[in-house]
Amino acid sequence: MKYNIDWRIEVYPMWYIAHTTVGRELDAVDKCRKAIPEDIAARVFSPIWQHAKKYECSWHLDDDILFAGYIFIESDSDSKTLEKLLWRIPNVVSPVRIGGDFNALNKEEEQYLRQLMDEYNYIAMSYGYIVDNQLMIYKGSLSGRSDIVKKIDRHKRIADIEVYLWHQPKRVRVGLEIIDKITSQEYAKIKLQ
């Protein structure tokens, strides 16, 4: 019996993270996109989160940088090649070095973040109810993911969730509006509508 075995190793893009000045993340993304060839960096981005904010006597939807002072670089190149290119953009970005090396996020951490974001690296506002003292999120990026919410600030319409970067927990804020506190019977009626 003959076996047809393909010994090629597939390389998947990984997410690397670089420091930048807080408030200058989008400028750093733009400069990196111009300085790093597309065959090295498939995407350069800074995740954005949507939240409600009250001003001018009403609530408005605003956007903010999810990880202030950081940008993400998706690359299937080795870290040394990418790091050399980043050092060519002085005073804009510097590689995040963990344990002395410029390492990519592990696949589980990357996948977790991908599940929160849409294809534009955006975490949309979520909406839910407190049903019999249990959080039920029915719409938005956190839909069906009530278990990751660590803290809710109903007044500010935000929630703290925990993400991991290099096996270290990090709390980030995302938009979450709790519509009301209701019973499971009331929630069942709402779901039928």
GROMACS .gro file of C-alpha atoms in nm:
model
  193
    1MET     CA    1   0.000   0.000   0.000
    2LYS     CA    2   0.136   0.342  -0.097
    3TYR     CA    3   0.081   0.653   0.107
    4ASN     CA    4   0.068   0.997  -0.045
    5ILE     CA    5   0.199   1.213   0.234
    6ASP     CA    6   0.245   1.586   0.194
    7TRP     CA    7   0.523   1.695   0.428
    8ARG     CA    8   0.481   2.069   0.372
    9ILE     CA    9   0.422   2.269   0.684
   10GLU     CA   10   0.152   2.529   0.661
   11VAL     CA   11   0.234   2.862   0.817
   12TYR     CA   12  -0.054   3.057   0.967
   13PRO     CA   13  -0.039   3.429   1.037
   14MET     CA   14   0.018   3.516   1.400
   15TRP     CA   15  -0.067   3.828   1.596
   16TYR     CA   16   0.223   4.032   1.730
   17ILE     CA   17   0.176   4.335   1.952
   18ALA     CA   18   0.373   4.660   1.953
   19HIS     CA   19   0.372   4.955   2.194
   20THR     CA   20   0.288   5.303   2.075
   21THR     CA   21   0.196   5.634   2.234
   22VAL     CA   22  -0.147   5.634   2.399
   23GLY     CA   23  -0.385   5.831   2.180
   24ARG     CA   24  -0.169   5.779   1.869
   25GLU     CA   25  -0.266   5.418   1.796
   26LEU     CA   26  -0.442   5.485   1.463
   27ASP     CA   27  -0.153   5.704   1.345
   28ALA     CA   28   0.088   5.421   1.435
   29VAL     CA   29  -0.129   5.172   1.244
   30ASP     CA   30  -0.116   5.398   0.937
   31LYS     CA   31   0.263   5.444   0.957
   32CYS     CA   32   0.320   5.068   1.001
   33ARG     CA   33   0.096   4.989   0.702
   34LYS     CA   34   0.310   5.223   0.491
   35ALA     CA   35   0.646   5.099   0.623
   36ILE     CA   36   0.591   4.721   0.638
   37PRO     CA   37   0.535   4.533   0.310
   38GLU     CA   38   0.202   4.347   0.283
   39ASP     CA   39   0.383   4.014   0.235
   40ILE     CA   40   0.529   4.063   0.586
   41ALA     CA   41   0.229   4.217   0.761
   42ALA     CA   42  -0.104   4.104   0.623
   43ARG     CA   43  -0.291   4.337   0.859
   44VAL     CA   44  -0.203   4.609   1.106
   45PHE     CA   45  -0.481   4.723   1.338
   46SER     CA   46  -0.584   4.845   1.679
   47PRO     CA   47  -0.905   4.685   1.809
   48ILE     CA   48  -1.192   4.929   1.869
   49TRP     CA   49  -1.482   4.898   2.115
   50GLN     CA   50  -1.817   5.069   2.086
   51HIS     CA   51  -1.989   5.210   2.392
   52ALA     CA   52  -2.266   5.446   2.492
   53LYS     CA   53  -2.175   5.784   2.632
   54LYS     CA   54  -2.404   6.055   2.761
   55TYR     CA   55  -2.345   6.409   2.644
   56GLU     CA   56  -2.566   6.693   2.524
   57CYS     CA   57  -2.843   6.547   2.745
   58SER     CA   58  -2.870   6.220   2.550
   59TRP     CA   59  -2.690   5.891   2.493
   60HIS     CA   60  -2.461   5.855   2.189
   61LEU     CA   61  -2.254   5.564   2.057
   62ASP     CA   62  -1.880   5.634   2.063
   63ASP     CA   63  -1.572   5.433   1.971
   64ASP     CA   64  -1.248   5.394   2.166
   65ILE     CA   65  -0.926   5.195   2.137
   66LEU     CA   66  -0.961   4.863   2.323
   67PHE     CA   67  -0.592   4.835   2.422
   68ALA     CA   68  -0.465   5.189   2.475
   69GLY     CA   69  -0.103   5.221   2.366
   70TYR     CA   70  -0.090   4.902   2.158
   71ILE     CA   71  -0.129   4.793   1.797
   72PHE     CA   72  -0.159   4.443   1.651
   73ILE     CA   73   0.034   4.313   1.352
   74GLU     CA   74  -0.079   3.997   1.174
   75SER     CA   75   0.218   3.827   1.012
   76ASP     CA   76   0.334   3.486   0.901
   77SER     CA   77   0.697   3.602   0.900
   78ASP     CA   78   0.933   3.516   1.180
   79SER     CA   79   0.952   3.758   1.472
   80LYS     CA   80   1.310   3.865   1.392
   81THR     CA   81   1.217   3.988   1.042
   82LEU     CA   82   0.916   4.176   1.174
   83GLU     CA   83   1.111   4.323   1.464
   84LYS     CA   84   1.379   4.462   1.230
   85LEU     CA   85   1.112   4.638   1.027
   86LEU     CA   86   0.953   4.785   1.340
   87TRP     CA   87   1.285   4.933   1.454
   88ARG     CA   88   1.291   5.123   1.121
   89ILE     CA   89   0.988   5.322   1.239
   90PRO     CA   90   1.151   5.507   1.530
   91ASN     CA   91   0.943   5.699   1.782
   92VAL     CA   92   0.626   5.530   1.653
   93VAL     CA   93   0.624   5.168   1.773
   94SER     CA   94   0.838   4.927   1.969
   95PRO     CA   95   0.792   4.550   1.987
   96VAL     CA   96   0.634   4.411   2.304
   97ARG     CA   97   0.898   4.181   2.444
   98ILE     CA   98   0.784   3.906   2.677
   99GLY     CA   99   1.056   3.704   2.848
  100GLY     CA  100   1.316   3.895   2.647
  101ASP     CA  101   1.174   3.799   2.306
  102PHE     CA  102   0.928   3.946   2.059
  103ASN     CA  103   0.665   3.671   2.066
  104ALA     CA  104   0.327   3.637   1.902
  105LEU     CA  105   0.012   3.574   2.102
  106ASN     CA  106  -0.065   3.206   2.133
  107LYS     CA  107  -0.341   3.070   1.911
  108GLU     CA  108  -0.596   3.032   2.192
  109GLU     CA  109  -0.560   3.396   2.297
  110GLU     CA  110  -0.577   3.513   1.938
  111GLN     CA  111  -0.885   3.300   1.870
  112TYR     CA  112  -1.057   3.435   2.181
  113LEU     CA  113  -1.004   3.795   2.062
  114ARG     CA  114  -1.115   3.706   1.708
  115GLN     CA  115  -1.444   3.571   1.848
  116LEU     CA  116  -1.511   3.902   2.023
  117MET     CA  117  -1.436   4.117   1.718
  118ASP     CA  118  -1.592   4.140   1.375
  119GLU     CA  119  -1.389   4.134   1.052
  120TYR     CA  120  -1.306   4.503   1.105
  121ASN     CA  121  -1.152   4.440   1.451
  122TYR     CA  122  -1.454   4.603   1.610
  123ILE     CA  123  -1.637   4.505   1.928
  124ALA     CA  124  -1.991   4.633   1.889
  125MET     CA  125  -2.213   4.747   2.173
  126SER     CA  126  -2.403   4.462   2.339
  127TYR     CA  127  -2.750   4.458   2.492
  128GLY     CA  128  -2.901   4.231   2.753
  129TYR     CA  129  -3.127   4.177   3.050
  130ILE     CA  130  -3.085   4.063   3.406
  131VAL     CA  131  -3.319   3.762   3.410
  132ASP     CA  132  -3.386   3.619   3.756
  133ASN     CA  133  -3.050   3.765   3.868
  134GLN     CA  134  -2.868   3.606   3.570
  135LEU     CA  135  -2.712   3.811   3.289
  136MET     CA  136  -2.860   3.730   2.947
  137ILE     CA  137  -2.699   3.907   2.650
  138TYR     CA  138  -2.911   3.882   2.338
  139LYS     CA  139  -2.747   4.124   2.092
  140GLY     CA  140  -2.396   4.246   2.008
  141SER     CA  141  -2.042   4.116   2.033
  142LEU     CA  142  -2.106   3.955   2.374
  143SER     CA  143  -2.424   3.778   2.260
  144GLY     CA  144  -2.440   3.438   2.429
  145ARG     CA  145  -2.115   3.505   2.617
  146SER     CA  146  -2.244   3.625   2.953
  147ASP     CA  147  -1.991   3.398   3.126
  148ILE     CA  148  -1.695   3.622   3.035
  149VAL     CA  149  -1.844   3.933   3.198
  150LYS     CA  150  -1.668   4.003   3.528
  151LYS     CA  151  -1.832   4.332   3.627
  152ILE     CA  152  -2.118   4.550   3.500
  153ASP     CA  153  -2.158   4.925   3.540
  154ARG     CA  154  -2.523   4.979   3.445
  155HIS     CA  155  -2.500   5.356   3.493
  156LYS     CA  156  -2.213   5.392   3.241
  157ARG     CA  157  -2.341   5.107   3.019
  158ILE     CA  158  -2.012   4.919   3.019
  159ALA     CA  159  -1.884   4.581   3.131
  160ASP     CA  160  -1.543   4.452   3.229
  161ILE     CA  161  -1.437   4.129   3.063
  162GLU     CA  162  -1.117   3.935   3.108
  163VAL     CA  163  -0.889   3.853   2.818
  164TYR     CA  164  -0.550   3.684   2.825
  165LEU     CA  165  -0.235   3.814   2.661
  166TRP     CA  166   0.069   3.583   2.695
  167HIS     CA  167  -0.113   3.382   2.962
  168GLN     CA  168  -0.166   3.693   3.175
  169PRO     CA  169  -0.521   3.810   3.255
  170LYS     CA  170  -0.610   4.162   3.147
  171ARG     CA  171  -0.941   4.335   3.212
  172VAL     CA  172  -1.083   4.542   2.930
  173ARG     CA  173  -1.403   4.739   2.900
  174VAL     CA  174  -1.672   4.678   2.641
  175GLY     CA  175  -2.010   4.838   2.580
  176LEU     CA  176  -2.304   4.663   2.747
  177GLU     CA  177  -2.646   4.811   2.809
  178ILE     CA  178  -2.875   4.630   3.050
  179ILE     CA  179  -3.227   4.704   2.929
  180ASP     CA  180  -3.408   4.591   3.244
  181LYS     CA  181  -3.428   4.342   3.530
  182ILE     CA  182  -3.701   4.090   3.445
  183THR     CA  183  -3.827   3.741   3.523
  184SER     CA  184  -3.767   3.436   3.305
  185GLN     CA  185  -4.136   3.440   3.201
  186GLU     CA  186  -4.105   3.802   3.083
  187TYR     CA  187  -3.783   3.714   2.897
  188ALA     CA  188  -3.954   3.422   2.723
  189LYS     CA  189  -4.224   3.659   2.596
  190ILE     CA  190  -3.961   3.903   2.467
  191LYS     CA  191  -3.779   3.625   2.280
  192LEU     CA  192  -4.105   3.528   2.107
  193GLN     CA  193  -4.153   3.878   1.968
   0.00000   0.00000   0.00000
